[in-house]
CSV table of N, CA and C in Angstrom, one decimal:
chain,number,residue,atom,x,y,z
A,116,MET,N,63.9,95.7,132.1
A,116,MET,CA,62.5,95.1,131.9
A,116,MET,C,61.4,95.8,133.0
A,117,LYS,N,62.1,95.2,134.3
A,117,LYS,CA,61.4,95.5,135.7
A,117,LYS,C,61.1,97.0,135.8
A,118,VAL,N,61.8,97.8,135.3
A,118,VAL,CA,61.2,99.3,136.0
A,118,VAL,C,60.4,99.8,134.6
A,119,ASN,N,60.2,99.3,133.6
A,119,ASN,CA,59.2,99.3,132.5
A,119,ASN,C,57.9,99.0,132.9
A,120,TYR,N,58.1,97.6,133.5
A,120,TYR,CA,56.5,96.8,134.1
A,120,TYR,C,56.1,97.8,135.0
A,121,ARG,N,57.2,98.5,136.0
A,121,ARG,CA,56.8,99.4,137.2
A,121,ARG,C,56.0,100.6,137.1
A,122,ILE,N,56.7,101.2,136.0
A,122,ILE,CA,56.2,102.6,135.7
A,122,ILE,C,54.6,102.2,134.9
A,123,LEU,N,54.7,101.3,134.0
A,123,LEU,CA,53.3,101.1,133.6
A,123,LEU,C,52.3,100.7,134.6
A,124,TRP,N,52.8,99.9,135.3
A,124,TRP,CA,51.7,99.3,136.5
A,124,TRP,C,51.4,100.7,137.4
A,125,ARG,N,52.4,101.4,137.7
A,125,ARG,CA,52.2,102.8,138.2
A,125,ARG,C,51.3,103.7,137.9
A,126,ILE,N,51.0,103.6,136.6
A,126,ILE,CA,50.2,104.9,135.9
A,126,ILE,C,48.9,104.3,135.6
A,127,GLY,N,48.8,103.0,135.9
A,127,GLY,CA,47.2,102.5,135.7
A,127,GLY,C,47.0,101.3,135.2
A,128,PHE,N,48.2,100.7,134.3
A,128,PHE,CA,47.5,100.0,133.0
A,128,PHE,C,47.7,98.3,133.8
A,129,SER,N,46.7,97.3,133.0
A,129,SER,CA,46.4,96.2,133.7
A,129,SER,C,47.5,95.4,133.2
A,130,PRO,N,48.0,94.2,134.2
A,130,PRO,CA,48.9,93.3,133.4
A,130,PRO,C,49.0,92.9,132.1
A,131,GLU,N,47.7,92.8,131.5
A,131,GLU,CA,47.5,92.4,130.5
A,131,GLU,C,48.3,93.6,129.3
A,132,GLN,N,47.3,94.5,129.6
A,132,GLN,CA,48.0,95.8,128.7
A,132,GLN,C,49.3,95.6,128.7
A,133,ILE,N,50.0,96.1,130.3
A,133,ILE,CA,51.8,96.0,130.0
A,133,ILE,C,52.3,94.8,129.2
A,134,ASP,N,52.1,93.6,129.2
A,134,ASP,CA,52.2,92.9,128.6
A,134,ASP,C,52.1,93.2,127.3
A,135,GLU,N,51.3,93.7,126.7
A,135,GLU,CA,51.5,93.7,125.0
A,135,GLU,C,52.1,95.2,124.9
A,136,LEU,N,52.1,96.4,125.9
A,136,LEU,CA,53.1,97.4,125.5
A,136,LEU,C,54.5,96.9,125.2
A,137,MET,N,54.7,96.0,126.4
A,137,MET,CA,56.3,95.5,126.1
A,137,MET,C,56.6,94.7,125.3
A,138,ARG,N,55.9,94.0,124.8
A,138,ARG,CA,56.0,93.4,123.3
A,138,ARG,C,56.3,94.0,122.3
A,139,GLY,N,55.8,95.6,122.0
A,139,GLY,CA,55.9,96.3,121.1
A,139,GLY,C,56.0,97.7,121.1
A,140,ALA,N,56.5,97.9,122.2
A,140,ALA,CA,56.9,99.6,122.6
A,140,ALA,C,57.7,99.8,123.6
A,141,GLU,N,59.0,99.0,123.9
A,141,GLU,CA,59.8,99.0,124.8
A,141,GLU,C,60.6,100.7,124.4
A,142,LYS,N,60.9,101.1,123.1
A,142,LYS,CA,61.8,102.1,123.3
A,142,LYS,C,61.0,103.4,123.8
A,143,GLU,N,59.4,103.2,123.3
A,143,GLU,CA,58.4,104.4,123.6
A,143,GLU,C,58.3,104.5,125.6
A,144,ILE,N,58.3,103.3,125.7
A,144,ILE,CA,58.3,103.0,127.3
A,144,ILE,C,59.3,103.8,128.0
A,145,LYS,N,60.3,103.4,127.6
A,145,LYS,CA,61.9,103.9,128.3
A,145,LYS,C,62.0,105.6,127.7
A,146,GLU,N,61.5,106.1,126.7
A,146,GLU,CA,61.3,107.5,126.6
A,146,GLU,C,60.2,108.1,127.3
A,147,PHE,N,59.2,107.5,127.5
A,147,PHE,CA,58.2,108.1,128.4
A,147,PHE,C,58.4,108.2,129.7
A,148,HIS,N,59.2,107.0,130.4
A,148,HIS,CA,59.8,107.0,131.7
A,148,HIS,C,61.0,108.2,131.8
A,149,ARG,N,61.6,108.3,130.8
A,149,ARG,CA,62.4,109.5,131.0
A,149,ARG,C,62.0,110.8,131.0
A,150,SER,N,61.2,111.0,130.1
A,150,SER,CA,60.3,112.5,130.3
A,150,SER,C,59.6,112.8,131.6
A,151,LEU,N,59.0,111.2,132.0
A,151,LEU,CA,58.1,111.6,133.0
A,151,LEU,C,59.1,111.8,134.3
A,152,THR,N,60.1,111.4,134.5
A,152,THR,CA,61.3,112.0,135.3
A,152,THR,C,61.6,112.9,135.3
A,153,TYR,N,61.7,113.7,134.0
A,153,TYR,CA,62.4,115.1,134.1
A,153,TYR,C,61.1,115.8,134.5
A,154,PHE,N,59.9,115.8,134.4
A,154,PHE,CA,58.5,116.7,134.8
A,154,PHE,C,58.2,116.6,136.1
A,155,GLU,N,58.6,115.2,136.8
A,155,GLU,CA,58.5,114.9,138.3
A,155,GLU,C,59.6,115.7,138.9
A,156,ASP,N,60.7,115.6,138.3
A,156,ASP,CA,61.9,116.3,139.1
A,156,ASP,C,61.8,118.1,139.2
A,157,LEU,N,60.9,118.7,138.2
A,157,LEU,CA,61.0,120.0,137.9
A,157,LEU,C,60.1,120.8,139.2
A,158,LYS,N,60.7,121.6,139.9
A,158,LYS,CA,60.2,122.1,141.0
A,158,LYS,C,59.8,123.9,140.9
A,159,VAL,N,59.1,124.4,141.5
A,159,VAL,CA,58.6,126.1,141.5
A,159,VAL,C,60.1,126.5,141.9
A,160,SER,N,60.5,127.6,141.6
A,160,SER,CA,61.4,128.4,142.2
A,160,SER,C,61.2,128.9,143.5
A,161,LYS,N,60.2,128.8,144.2
A,161,LYS,CA,59.7,129.4,145.3
A,161,LYS,C,61.0,128.9,146.4
A,162,GLY,N,61.1,127.7,146.3
A,162,GLY,CA,62.1,127.0,147.0
A,162,GLY,C,61.1,126.0,147.9
A,163,ILE,N,62.1,125.6,149.0
A,163,ILE,CA,61.4,124.5,149.9
A,163,ILE,C,60.6,125.1,150.9
A,164,GLU,N,59.8,124.8,151.4
A,164,GLU,CA,58.4,125.4,152.1
A,164,GLU,C,58.3,124.2,153.5
A,165,LYS,N,58.0,125.2,154.3
A,165,LYS,CA,58.2,124.3,156.0
A,165,LYS,C,56.4,124.0,156.0
A,166,LEU,N,56.5,122.6,156.4
A,166,LEU,CA,55.1,122.2,156.8
A,166,LEU,C,55.3,121.5,157.8
A,167,PRO,N,53.8,121.5,158.7
A,167,PRO,CA,53.5,121.2,160.1
A,167,PRO,C,54.7,119.5,160.3
A,168,ASP,N,54.7,118.6,159.5
A,168,ASP,CA,55.2,117.4,159.2
A,168,ASP,C,56.5,117.3,158.6
A,169,GLY,N,57.0,118.3,158.2
A,169,GLY,CA,58.4,118.5,157.4
A,169,GLY,C,58.6,119.3,156.4
A,170,PHE,N,59.1,119.0,155.1
A,170,PHE,CA,59.1,120.3,154.2
A,170,PHE,C,59.0,119.5,153.1
A,171,THR,N,58.6,120.5,152.0
A,171,THR,CA,58.3,120.1,150.7
A,171,THR,C,58.8,121.3,149.9
A,172,HIS,N,58.8,121.0,148.5
A,172,HIS,CA,59.3,121.6,147.2
A,172,HIS,C,58.4,121.4,146.4
A,173,LYS,N,57.5,122.4,146.2
A,173,LYS,CA,56.4,122.3,145.5
A,173,LYS,C,56.5,121.6,143.9
A,174,PRO,N,56.2,120.9,143.2
A,174,PRO,CA,56.5,120.5,141.6
A,174,PRO,C,55.4,121.8,141.0
A,175,VAL,N,56.2,121.8,139.6
A,175,VAL,CA,55.7,122.5,138.7
A,175,VAL,C,54.4,121.8,138.0
A,176,PHE,N,54.7,120.7,137.9
A,176,PHE,CA,53.4,119.8,137.1
A,176,PHE,C,52.8,118.9,138.1
A,177,LEU,N,51.4,118.6,138.0
A,177,LEU,CA,50.9,117.6,138.8
A,177,LEU,C,51.1,116.3,138.1
A,178,ILE,N,51.9,115.7,138.0
A,178,ILE,CA,51.9,114.3,137.5
A,178,ILE,C,51.2,113.6,137.4
A,179,ARG,N,50.3,113.4,138.8
A,179,ARG,CA,49.3,112.6,139.1
A,179,ARG,C,48.0,112.5,138.2
A,180,SER,N,47.7,114.1,137.8
A,180,SER,CA,46.4,114.4,137.0
A,180,SER,C,47.0,113.5,135.6
A,181,LEU,N,47.9,113.8,135.2
A,181,LEU,CA,48.5,113.4,133.6
A,181,LEU,C,48.3,111.9,133.7
A,182,LEU,N,48.8,111.2,134.9
A,182,LEU,CA,49.1,109.7,134.6
A,182,LEU,C,47.5,109.0,134.8
A,183,ARG,N,46.4,109.5,135.5
A,183,ARG,CA,45.1,109.2,135.6
A,183,ARG,C,44.5,108.7,134.3
A,184,GLN,N,45.0,109.8,133.3
A,184,GLN,CA,44.2,110.1,131.7
A,184,GLN,C,45.1,109.2,130.7
A,185,LEU,N,46.7,108.7,131.3
A,185,LEU,CA,47.1,108.1,130.0
A,185,LEU,C,46.8,106.8,129.8
A,186,PRO,N,46.8,105.8,130.3
A,186,PRO,CA,46.0,104.6,130.1
A,186,PRO,C,45.0,104.4,129.1
A,187,ALA,N,44.2,105.3,129.2
A,187,ALA,CA,43.2,105.2,128.5
A,187,ALA,C,43.5,105.8,126.9
A,188,TYR,N,44.3,106.9,127.4
A,188,TYR,CA,44.6,107.6,126.0
A,188,TYR,C,45.8,106.8,124.9
A,189,TYR,N,46.7,105.7,126.0
A,189,TYR,CA,47.5,104.8,125.0
A,189,TYR,C,46.8,103.6,124.5
A,190,VAL,N,45.9,103.4,125.2
A,190,VAL,CA,44.9,102.1,124.3
A,190,VAL,C,44.2,102.7,123.3
A,191,ALA,N,43.8,103.5,123.4
A,191,ALA,CA,43.3,104.2,122.3
A,191,ALA,C,43.8,104.2,121.0
A,192,GLN,N,45.1,104.7,121.4
A,192,GLN,CA,45.9,105.1,120.3
A,192,GLN,C,46.4,103.6,119.8
A,193,MET,N,46.8,102.8,120.5
A,193,MET,CA,47.2,101.4,120.1
A,193,MET,C,46.0,100.9,119.1
A,194,LEU,N,44.7,100.9,119.8
A,194,LEU,CA,44.0,100.5,118.9
A,194,LEU,C,43.6,101.1,117.6
A,195,LYS,N,43.8,102.6,117.5
A,195,LYS,CA,43.5,103.4,116.3
A,195,LYS,C,44.6,102.8,115.5
A,196,SER,N,46.0,102.6,115.9
A,196,SER,CA,47.0,102.3,114.9
A,196,SER,C,47.0,101.0,114.1
A,197,ARG,N,46.2,100.0,114.9
A,197,ARG,CA,46.1,98.8,114.5
A,197,ARG,C,44.8,98.8,113.2
A,198,GLY,N,44.2,100.0,113.3
A,198,GLY,CA,42.6,99.8,112.7
A,198,GLY,C,42.9,100.0,111.2
């Protein structure tokens, strides 16, 4: 449960929204977390790149861009399904 709360908090849901989602969408949250982890772990085939402060392996997808938009989308879908 704590992992589910953390992932929802990380993507920007308020505590009230998290409580609501966790009451009725535990399976969906788990599936979302699994999918998110998959896309976060994908890296470009170029390989490791040296930076002045270390090394990086560039991601294929910029997950932060997606995460900024998800809370509003999910809340709208939840309200729509109740309507």
